[in-house]
GROMACS .gro file of N, CA and C in nm:
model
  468
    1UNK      N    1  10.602  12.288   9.941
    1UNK     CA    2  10.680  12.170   9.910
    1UNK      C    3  10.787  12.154  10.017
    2UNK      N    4  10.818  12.029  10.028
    2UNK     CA    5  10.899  12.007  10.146
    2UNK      C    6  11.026  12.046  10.119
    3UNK      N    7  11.097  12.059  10.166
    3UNK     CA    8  11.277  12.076  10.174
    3UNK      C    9  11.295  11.898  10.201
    4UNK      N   10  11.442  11.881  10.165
    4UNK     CA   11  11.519  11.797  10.179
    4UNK      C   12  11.533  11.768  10.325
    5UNK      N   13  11.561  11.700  10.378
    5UNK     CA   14  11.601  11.692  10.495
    5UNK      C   15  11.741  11.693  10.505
    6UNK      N   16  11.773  11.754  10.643
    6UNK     CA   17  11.935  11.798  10.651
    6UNK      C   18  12.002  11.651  10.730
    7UNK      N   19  12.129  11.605  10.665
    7UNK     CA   20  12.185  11.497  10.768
    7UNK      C   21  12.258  11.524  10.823
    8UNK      N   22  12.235  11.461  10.958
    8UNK     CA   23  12.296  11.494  11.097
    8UNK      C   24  12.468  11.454  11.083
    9UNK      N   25  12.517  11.439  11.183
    9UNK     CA   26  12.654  11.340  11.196
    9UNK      C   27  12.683  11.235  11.179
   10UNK      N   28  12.566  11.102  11.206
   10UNK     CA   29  12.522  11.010  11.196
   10UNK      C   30  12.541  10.961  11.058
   11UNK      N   31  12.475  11.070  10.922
   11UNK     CA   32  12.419  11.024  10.767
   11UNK      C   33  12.292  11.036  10.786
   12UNK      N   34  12.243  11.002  10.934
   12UNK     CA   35  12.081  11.024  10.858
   12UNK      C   36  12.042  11.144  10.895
   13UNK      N   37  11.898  11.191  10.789
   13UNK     CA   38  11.804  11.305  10.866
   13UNK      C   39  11.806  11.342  10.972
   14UNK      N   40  11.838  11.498  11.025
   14UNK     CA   41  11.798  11.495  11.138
   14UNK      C   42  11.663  11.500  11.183
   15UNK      N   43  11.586  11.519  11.057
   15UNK     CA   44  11.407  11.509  11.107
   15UNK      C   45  11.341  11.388  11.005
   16UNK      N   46  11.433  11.277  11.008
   16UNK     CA   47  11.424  11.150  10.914
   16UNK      C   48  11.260  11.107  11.018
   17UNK      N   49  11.236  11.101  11.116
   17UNK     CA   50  11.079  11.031  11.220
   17UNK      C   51  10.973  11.135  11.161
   18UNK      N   52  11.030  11.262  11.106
   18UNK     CA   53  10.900  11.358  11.061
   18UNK      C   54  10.866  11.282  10.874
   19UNK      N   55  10.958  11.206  10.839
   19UNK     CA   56  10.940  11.152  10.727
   19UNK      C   57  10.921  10.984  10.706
   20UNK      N   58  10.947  10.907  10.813
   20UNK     CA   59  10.978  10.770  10.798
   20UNK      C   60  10.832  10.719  10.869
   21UNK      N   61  10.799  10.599  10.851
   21UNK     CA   62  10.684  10.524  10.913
   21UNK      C   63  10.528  10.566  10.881
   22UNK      N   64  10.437  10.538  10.945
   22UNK     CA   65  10.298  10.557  10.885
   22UNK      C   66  10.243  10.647  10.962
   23UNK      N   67  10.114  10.706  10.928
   23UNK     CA   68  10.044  10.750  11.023
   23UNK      C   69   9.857  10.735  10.981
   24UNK      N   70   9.806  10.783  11.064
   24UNK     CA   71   9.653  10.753  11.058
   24UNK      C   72   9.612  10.815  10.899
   25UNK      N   73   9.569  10.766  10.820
   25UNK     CA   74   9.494  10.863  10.694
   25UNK      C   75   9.450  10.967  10.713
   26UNK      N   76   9.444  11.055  10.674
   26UNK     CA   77   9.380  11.228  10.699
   26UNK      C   78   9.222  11.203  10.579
   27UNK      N   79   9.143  11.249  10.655
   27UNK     CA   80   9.003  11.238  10.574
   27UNK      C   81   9.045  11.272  10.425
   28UNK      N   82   9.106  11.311  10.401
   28UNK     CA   83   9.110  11.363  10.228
   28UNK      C   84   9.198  11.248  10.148
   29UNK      N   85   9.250  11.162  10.229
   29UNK     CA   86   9.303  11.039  10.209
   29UNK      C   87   9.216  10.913  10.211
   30UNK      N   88   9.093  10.895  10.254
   30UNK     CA   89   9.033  10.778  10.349
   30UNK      C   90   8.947  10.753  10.211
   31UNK      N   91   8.945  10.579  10.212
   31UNK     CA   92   8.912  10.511  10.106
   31UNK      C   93   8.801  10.420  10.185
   32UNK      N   94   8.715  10.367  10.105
   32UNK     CA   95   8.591  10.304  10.222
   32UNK      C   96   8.687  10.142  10.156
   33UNK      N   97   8.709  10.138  10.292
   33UNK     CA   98   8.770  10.012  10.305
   33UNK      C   99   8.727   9.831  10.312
   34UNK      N  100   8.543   9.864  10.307
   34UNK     CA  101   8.486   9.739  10.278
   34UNK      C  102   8.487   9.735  10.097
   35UNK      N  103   8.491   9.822  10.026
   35UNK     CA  104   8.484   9.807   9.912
   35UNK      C  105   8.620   9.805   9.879
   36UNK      N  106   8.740   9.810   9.881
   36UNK     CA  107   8.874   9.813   9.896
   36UNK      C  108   8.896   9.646   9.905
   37UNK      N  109   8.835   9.571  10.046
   37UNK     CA  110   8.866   9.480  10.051
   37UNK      C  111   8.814   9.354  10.013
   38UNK      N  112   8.677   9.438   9.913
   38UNK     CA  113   8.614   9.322   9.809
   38UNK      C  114   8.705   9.299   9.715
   39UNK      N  115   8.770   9.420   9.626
   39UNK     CA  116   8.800   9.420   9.551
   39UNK      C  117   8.978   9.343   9.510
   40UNK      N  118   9.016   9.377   9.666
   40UNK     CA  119   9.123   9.299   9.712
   40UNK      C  120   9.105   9.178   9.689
   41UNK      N  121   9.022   9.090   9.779
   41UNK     CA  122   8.969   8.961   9.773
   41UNK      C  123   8.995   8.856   9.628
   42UNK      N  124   8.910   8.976   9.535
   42UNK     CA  125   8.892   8.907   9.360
   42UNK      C  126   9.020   8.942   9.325
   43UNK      N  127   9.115   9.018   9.332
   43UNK     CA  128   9.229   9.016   9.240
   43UNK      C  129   9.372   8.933   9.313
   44UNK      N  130   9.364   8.971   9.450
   44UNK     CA  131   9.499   8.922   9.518
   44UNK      C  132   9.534   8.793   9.522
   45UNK      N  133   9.615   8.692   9.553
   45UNK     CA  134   9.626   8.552   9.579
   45UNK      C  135   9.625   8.550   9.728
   46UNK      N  136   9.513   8.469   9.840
   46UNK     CA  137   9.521   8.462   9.985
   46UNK      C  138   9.487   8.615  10.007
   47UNK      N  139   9.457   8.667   9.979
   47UNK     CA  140   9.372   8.836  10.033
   47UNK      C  141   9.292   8.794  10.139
   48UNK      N  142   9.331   8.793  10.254
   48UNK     CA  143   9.197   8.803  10.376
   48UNK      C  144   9.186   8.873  10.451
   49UNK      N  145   9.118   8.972  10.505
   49UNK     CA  146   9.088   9.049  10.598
   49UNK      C  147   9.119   9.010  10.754
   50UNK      N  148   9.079   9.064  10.865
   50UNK     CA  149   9.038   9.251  10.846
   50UNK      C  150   9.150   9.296  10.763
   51UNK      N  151   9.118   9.411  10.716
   51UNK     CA  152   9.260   9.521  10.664
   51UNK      C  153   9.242   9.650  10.792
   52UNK      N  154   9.378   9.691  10.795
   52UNK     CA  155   9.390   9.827  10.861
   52UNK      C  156   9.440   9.907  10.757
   53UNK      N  157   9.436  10.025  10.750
   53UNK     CA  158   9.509  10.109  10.659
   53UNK      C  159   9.570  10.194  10.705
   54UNK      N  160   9.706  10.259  10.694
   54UNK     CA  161   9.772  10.350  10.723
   54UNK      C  162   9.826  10.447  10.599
   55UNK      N  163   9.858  10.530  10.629
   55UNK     CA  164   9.943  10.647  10.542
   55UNK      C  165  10.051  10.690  10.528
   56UNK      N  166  10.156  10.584  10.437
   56UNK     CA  167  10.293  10.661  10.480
   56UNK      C  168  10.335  10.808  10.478
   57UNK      N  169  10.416  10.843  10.600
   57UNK     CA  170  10.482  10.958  10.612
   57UNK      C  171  10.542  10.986  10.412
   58UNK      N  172  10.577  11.144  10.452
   58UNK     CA  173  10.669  11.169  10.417
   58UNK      C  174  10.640  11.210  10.201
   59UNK      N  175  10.548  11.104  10.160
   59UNK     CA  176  10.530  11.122   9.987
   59UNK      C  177  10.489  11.286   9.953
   60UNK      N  178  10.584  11.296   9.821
   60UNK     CA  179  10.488  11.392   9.837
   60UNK      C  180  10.365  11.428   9.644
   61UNK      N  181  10.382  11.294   9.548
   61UNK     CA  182  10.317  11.301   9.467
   61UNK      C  183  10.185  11.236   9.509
   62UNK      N  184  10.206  11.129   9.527
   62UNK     CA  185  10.069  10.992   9.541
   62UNK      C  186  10.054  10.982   9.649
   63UNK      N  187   9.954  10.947   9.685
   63UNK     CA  188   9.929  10.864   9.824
   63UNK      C  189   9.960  10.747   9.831
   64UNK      N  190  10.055  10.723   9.962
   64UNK     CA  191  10.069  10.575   9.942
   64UNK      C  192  10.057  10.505  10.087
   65UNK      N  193   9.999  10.425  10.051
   65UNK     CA  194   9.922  10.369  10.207
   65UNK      C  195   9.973  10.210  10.182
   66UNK      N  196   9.984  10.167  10.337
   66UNK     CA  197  10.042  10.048  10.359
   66UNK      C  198   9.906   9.963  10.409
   67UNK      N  199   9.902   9.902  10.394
   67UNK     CA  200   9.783   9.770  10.402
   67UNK      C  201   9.826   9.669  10.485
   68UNK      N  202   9.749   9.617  10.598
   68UNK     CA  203   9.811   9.504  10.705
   68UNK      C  204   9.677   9.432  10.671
   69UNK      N  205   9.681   9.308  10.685
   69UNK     CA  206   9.581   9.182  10.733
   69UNK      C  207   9.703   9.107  10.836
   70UNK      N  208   9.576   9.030  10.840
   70UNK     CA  209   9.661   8.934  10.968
   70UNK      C  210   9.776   8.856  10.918
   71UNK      N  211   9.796   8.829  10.782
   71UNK     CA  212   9.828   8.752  10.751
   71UNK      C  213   9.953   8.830  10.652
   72UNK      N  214   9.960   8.899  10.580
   72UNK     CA  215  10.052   8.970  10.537
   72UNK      C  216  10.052   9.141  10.506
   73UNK      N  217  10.100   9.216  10.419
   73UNK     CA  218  10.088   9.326  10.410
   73UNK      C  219  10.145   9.364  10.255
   74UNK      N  220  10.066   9.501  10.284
   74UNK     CA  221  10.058   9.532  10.097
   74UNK      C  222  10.105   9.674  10.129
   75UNK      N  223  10.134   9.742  10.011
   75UNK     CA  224  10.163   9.883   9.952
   75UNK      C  225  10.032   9.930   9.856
   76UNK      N  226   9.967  10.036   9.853
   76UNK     CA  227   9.925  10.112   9.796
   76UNK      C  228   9.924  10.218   9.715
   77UNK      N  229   9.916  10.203   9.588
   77UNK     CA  230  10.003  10.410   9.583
   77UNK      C  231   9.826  10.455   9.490
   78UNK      N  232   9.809  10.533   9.503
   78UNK     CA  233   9.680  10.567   9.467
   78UNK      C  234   9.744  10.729   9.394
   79UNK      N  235   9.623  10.765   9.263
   79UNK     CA  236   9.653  10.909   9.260
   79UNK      C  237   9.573  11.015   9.357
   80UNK      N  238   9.578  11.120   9.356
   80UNK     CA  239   9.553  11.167   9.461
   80UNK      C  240   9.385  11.213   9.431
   81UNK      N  241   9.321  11.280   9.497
   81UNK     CA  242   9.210  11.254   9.497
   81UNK      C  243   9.181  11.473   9.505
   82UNK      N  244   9.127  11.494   9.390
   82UNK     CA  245   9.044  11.435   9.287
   82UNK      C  246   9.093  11.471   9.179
   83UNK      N  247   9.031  11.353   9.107
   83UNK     CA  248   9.137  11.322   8.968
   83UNK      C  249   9.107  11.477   8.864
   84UNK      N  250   8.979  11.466   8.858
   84UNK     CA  251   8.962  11.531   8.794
   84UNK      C  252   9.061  11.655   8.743
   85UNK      N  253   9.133  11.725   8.881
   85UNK     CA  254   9.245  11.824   8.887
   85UNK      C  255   9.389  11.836   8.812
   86UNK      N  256   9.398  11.684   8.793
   86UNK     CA  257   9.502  11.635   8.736
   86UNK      C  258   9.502  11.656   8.577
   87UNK      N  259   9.628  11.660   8.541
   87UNK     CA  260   9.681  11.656   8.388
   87UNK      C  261   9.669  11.525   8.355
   88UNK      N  262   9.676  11.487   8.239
   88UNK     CA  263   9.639  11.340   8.211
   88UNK      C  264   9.764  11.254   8.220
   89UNK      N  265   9.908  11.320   8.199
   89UNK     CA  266  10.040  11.246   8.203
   89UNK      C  267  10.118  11.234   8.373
   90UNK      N  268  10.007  11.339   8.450
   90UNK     CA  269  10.060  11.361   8.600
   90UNK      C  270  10.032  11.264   8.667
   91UNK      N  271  10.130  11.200   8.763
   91UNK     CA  272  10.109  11.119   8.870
   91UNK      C  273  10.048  11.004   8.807
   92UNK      N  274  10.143  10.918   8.729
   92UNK     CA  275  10.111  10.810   8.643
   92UNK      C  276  10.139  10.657   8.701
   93UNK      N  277   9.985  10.667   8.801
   93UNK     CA  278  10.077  10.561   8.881
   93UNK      C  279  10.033  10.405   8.731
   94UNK      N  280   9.975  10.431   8.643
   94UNK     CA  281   9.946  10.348   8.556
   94UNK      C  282  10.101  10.300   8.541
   95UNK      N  283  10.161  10.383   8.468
   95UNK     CA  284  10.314  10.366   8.430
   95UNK      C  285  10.368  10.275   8.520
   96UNK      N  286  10.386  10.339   8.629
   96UNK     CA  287  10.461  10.289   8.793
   96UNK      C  288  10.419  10.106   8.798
   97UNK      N  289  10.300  10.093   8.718
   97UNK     CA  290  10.240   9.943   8.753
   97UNK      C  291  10.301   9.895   8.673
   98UNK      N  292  10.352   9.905   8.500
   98UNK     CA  293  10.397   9.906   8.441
   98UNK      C  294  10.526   9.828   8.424
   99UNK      N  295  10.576   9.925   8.486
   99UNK     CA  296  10.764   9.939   8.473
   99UNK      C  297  10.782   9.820   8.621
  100UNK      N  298  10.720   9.827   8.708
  100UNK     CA  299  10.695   9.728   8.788
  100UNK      C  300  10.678   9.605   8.735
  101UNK      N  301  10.558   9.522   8.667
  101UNK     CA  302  10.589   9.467   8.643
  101UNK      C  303  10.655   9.402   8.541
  102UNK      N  304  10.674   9.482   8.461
  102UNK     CA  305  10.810   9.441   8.366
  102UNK      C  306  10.916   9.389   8.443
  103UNK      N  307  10.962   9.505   8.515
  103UNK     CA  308  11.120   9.453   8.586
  103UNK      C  309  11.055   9.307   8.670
  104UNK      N  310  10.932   9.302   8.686
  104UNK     CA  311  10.938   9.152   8.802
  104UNK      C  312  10.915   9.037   8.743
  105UNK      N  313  10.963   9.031   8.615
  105UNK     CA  314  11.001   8.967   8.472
  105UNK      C  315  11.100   8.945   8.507
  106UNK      N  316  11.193   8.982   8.520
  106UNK     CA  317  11.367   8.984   8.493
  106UNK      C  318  11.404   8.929   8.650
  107UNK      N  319  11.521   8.983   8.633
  107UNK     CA  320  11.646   8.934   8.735
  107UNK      C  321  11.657   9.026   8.874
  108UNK      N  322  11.595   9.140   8.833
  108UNK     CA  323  11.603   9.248   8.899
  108UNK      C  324  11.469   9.229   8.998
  109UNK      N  325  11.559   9.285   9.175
  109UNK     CA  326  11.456   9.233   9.303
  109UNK      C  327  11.425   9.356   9.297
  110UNK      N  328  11.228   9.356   9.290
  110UNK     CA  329  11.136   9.429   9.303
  110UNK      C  330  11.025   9.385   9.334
  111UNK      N  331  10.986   9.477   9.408
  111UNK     CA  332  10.846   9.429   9.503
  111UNK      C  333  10.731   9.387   9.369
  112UNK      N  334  10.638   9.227   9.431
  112UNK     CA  335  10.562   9.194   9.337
  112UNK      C  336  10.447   9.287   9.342
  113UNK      N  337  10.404   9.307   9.235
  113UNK     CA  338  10.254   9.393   9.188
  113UNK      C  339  10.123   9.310   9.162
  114UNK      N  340  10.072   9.308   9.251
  114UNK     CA  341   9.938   9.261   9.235
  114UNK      C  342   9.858   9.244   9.132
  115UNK      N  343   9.771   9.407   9.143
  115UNK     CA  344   9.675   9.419   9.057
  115UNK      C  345   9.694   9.601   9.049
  116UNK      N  346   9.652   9.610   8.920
  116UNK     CA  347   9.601   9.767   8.917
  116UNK      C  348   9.444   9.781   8.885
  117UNK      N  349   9.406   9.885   8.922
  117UNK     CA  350   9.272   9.961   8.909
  117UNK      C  351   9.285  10.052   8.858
  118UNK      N  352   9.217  10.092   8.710
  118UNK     CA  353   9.182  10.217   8.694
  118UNK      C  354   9.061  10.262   8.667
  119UNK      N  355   8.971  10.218   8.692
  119UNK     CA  356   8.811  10.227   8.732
  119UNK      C  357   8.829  10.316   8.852
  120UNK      N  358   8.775  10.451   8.851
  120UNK     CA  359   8.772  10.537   8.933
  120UNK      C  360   8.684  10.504   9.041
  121UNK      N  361   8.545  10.448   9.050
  121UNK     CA  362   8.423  10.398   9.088
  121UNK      C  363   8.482  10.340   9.254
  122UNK      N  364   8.593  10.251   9.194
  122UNK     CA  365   8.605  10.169   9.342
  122UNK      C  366   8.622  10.249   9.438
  123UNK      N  367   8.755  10.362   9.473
  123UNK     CA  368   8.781  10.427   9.511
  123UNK      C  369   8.782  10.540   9.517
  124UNK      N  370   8.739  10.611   9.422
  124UNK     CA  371   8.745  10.743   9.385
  124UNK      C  372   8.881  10.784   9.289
  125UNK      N  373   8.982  10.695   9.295
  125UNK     CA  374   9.105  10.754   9.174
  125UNK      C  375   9.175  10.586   9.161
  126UNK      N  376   9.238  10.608   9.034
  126UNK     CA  377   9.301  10.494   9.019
  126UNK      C  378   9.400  10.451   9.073
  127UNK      N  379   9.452  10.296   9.132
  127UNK     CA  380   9.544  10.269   9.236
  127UNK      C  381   9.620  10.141   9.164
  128UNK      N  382   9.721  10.101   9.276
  128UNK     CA  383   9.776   9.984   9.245
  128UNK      C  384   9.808   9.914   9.361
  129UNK      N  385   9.854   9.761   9.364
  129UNK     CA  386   9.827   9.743   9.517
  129UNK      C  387   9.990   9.634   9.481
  130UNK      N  388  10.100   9.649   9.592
  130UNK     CA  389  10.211   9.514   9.539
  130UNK      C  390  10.232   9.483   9.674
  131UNK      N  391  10.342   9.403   9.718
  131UNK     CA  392  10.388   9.330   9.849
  131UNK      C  393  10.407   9.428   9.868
  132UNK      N  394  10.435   9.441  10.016
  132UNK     CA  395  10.527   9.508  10.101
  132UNK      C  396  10.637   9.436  10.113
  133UNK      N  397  10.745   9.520  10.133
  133UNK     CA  398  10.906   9.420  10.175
  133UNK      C  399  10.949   9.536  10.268
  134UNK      N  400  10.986   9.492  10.369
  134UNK     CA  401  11.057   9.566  10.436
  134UNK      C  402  11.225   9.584  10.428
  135UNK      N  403  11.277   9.708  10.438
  135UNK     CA  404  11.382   9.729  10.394
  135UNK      C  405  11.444   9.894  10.472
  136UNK      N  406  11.545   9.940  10.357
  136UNK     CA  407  11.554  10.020  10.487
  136UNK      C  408  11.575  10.137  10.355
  137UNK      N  409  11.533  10.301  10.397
  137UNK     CA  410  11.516  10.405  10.322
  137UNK      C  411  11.654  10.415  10.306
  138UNK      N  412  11.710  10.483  10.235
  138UNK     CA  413  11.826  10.584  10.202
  138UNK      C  414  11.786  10.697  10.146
  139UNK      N  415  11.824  10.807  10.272
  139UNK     CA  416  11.736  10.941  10.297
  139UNK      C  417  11.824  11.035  10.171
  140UNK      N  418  11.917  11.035  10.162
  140UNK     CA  419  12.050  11.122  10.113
  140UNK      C  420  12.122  11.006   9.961
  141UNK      N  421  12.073  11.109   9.869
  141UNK     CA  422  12.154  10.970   9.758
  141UNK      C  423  12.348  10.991   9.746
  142UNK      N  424  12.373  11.100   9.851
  142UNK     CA  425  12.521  11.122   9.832
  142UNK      C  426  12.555  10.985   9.958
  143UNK      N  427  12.487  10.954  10.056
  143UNK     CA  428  12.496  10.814  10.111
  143UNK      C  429  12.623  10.871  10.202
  144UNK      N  430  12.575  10.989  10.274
  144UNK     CA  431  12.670  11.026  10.394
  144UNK      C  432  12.678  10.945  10.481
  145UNK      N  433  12.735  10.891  10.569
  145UNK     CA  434  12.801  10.781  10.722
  145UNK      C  435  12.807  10.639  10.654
  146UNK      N  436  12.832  10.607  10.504
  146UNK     CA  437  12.862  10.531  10.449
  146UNK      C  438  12.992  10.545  10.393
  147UNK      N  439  13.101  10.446  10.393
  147UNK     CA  440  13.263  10.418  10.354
  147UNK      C  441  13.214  10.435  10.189
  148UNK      N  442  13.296  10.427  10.130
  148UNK     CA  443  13.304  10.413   9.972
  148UNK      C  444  13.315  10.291   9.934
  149UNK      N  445  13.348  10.157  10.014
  149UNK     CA  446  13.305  10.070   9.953
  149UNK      C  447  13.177  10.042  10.006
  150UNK      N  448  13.078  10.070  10.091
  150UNK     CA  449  12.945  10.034  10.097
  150UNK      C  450  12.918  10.119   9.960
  151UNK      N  451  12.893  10.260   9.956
  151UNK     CA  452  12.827  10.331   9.855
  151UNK      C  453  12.871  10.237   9.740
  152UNK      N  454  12.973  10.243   9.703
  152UNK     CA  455  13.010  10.167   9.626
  152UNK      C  456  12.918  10.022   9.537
  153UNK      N  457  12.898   9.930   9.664
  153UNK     CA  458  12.805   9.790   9.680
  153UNK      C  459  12.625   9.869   9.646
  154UNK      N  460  12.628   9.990   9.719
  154UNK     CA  461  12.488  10.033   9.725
  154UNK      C  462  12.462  10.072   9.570
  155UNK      N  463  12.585  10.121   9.507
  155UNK     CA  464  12.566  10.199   9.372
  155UNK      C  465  12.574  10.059   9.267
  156UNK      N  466  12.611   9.994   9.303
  156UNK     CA  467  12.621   9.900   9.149
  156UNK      C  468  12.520   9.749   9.192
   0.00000   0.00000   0.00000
């Protein structure tokens, strides 16, 4: 299991690039991506291909992979593969779809949620697919090289 990352002088990680951004899928990650992007197609609004897939750095329950088309980009969080291994309450990304879209009911800004899958068949484990928004991590929740009135704005 990973350690925390230590923050520099700055506030951030000093090994925040060994945790931030994407990287290529590792075979034990890799989803066949023509059936991915059928299935995309029927549930998404404007779903069009090609897709690329990447693997964000850094998770360490779910897999969660970022999705590009030409045209916009998605989030992924999948359970991990193979299910079978799993407890039935572990790594609930069912829930996660859930509580998602509940809050994208309300008032409260949260990334929209697509669709969920839990038909194992498509992919091999059950997933969920929402926007991407770009934004920015906060590595440290004590919110070091931040004044007290940012933390402050960040906390409420």
């Amino acid at each position: 299991m990973a350690e925390s990352p230590d923050a520099g002088a700055s506030g951030a990680p000093e090994n925040e690039a060994t945790y931030s951004g994407t990287i290529d899928v590792p075979e034990r990650h890799r989803v066949d991506v023509d059936v991915l992007c059928a299935w995309l197609r029927e549930r998404v609004p404007d779903f069009a291909g090609p897709l690329t897939i990447e693997l964000f750095r850094g998770g360490q329950s779910n897999p969660t992979y970022k999705l590009t088309t030409p045209g916009a980009a998605y989030v992924m969080r999948a359970k991990p593969a193979p299910v079978a291994k799993l407890l039935p309450s572990a790594h609930a990304i069912e829930r996660e779809y859930r509580v998602l879209a509940a809050l994208g009911r309300t008032d409260i800004p949260v990334a929209r949620v697509h669709a969920l899958c839990e038909d194992e068949s498509v992919i091999g484990r059950a997933f969920y697919v929402m926007e991407y928004v770009e934004g920015r991590v906060l590595w440290e929740q004590s919110l070091p090289g931040q004044t007290a009135r940012e933390r402050t704005a960040i906390y409420d």
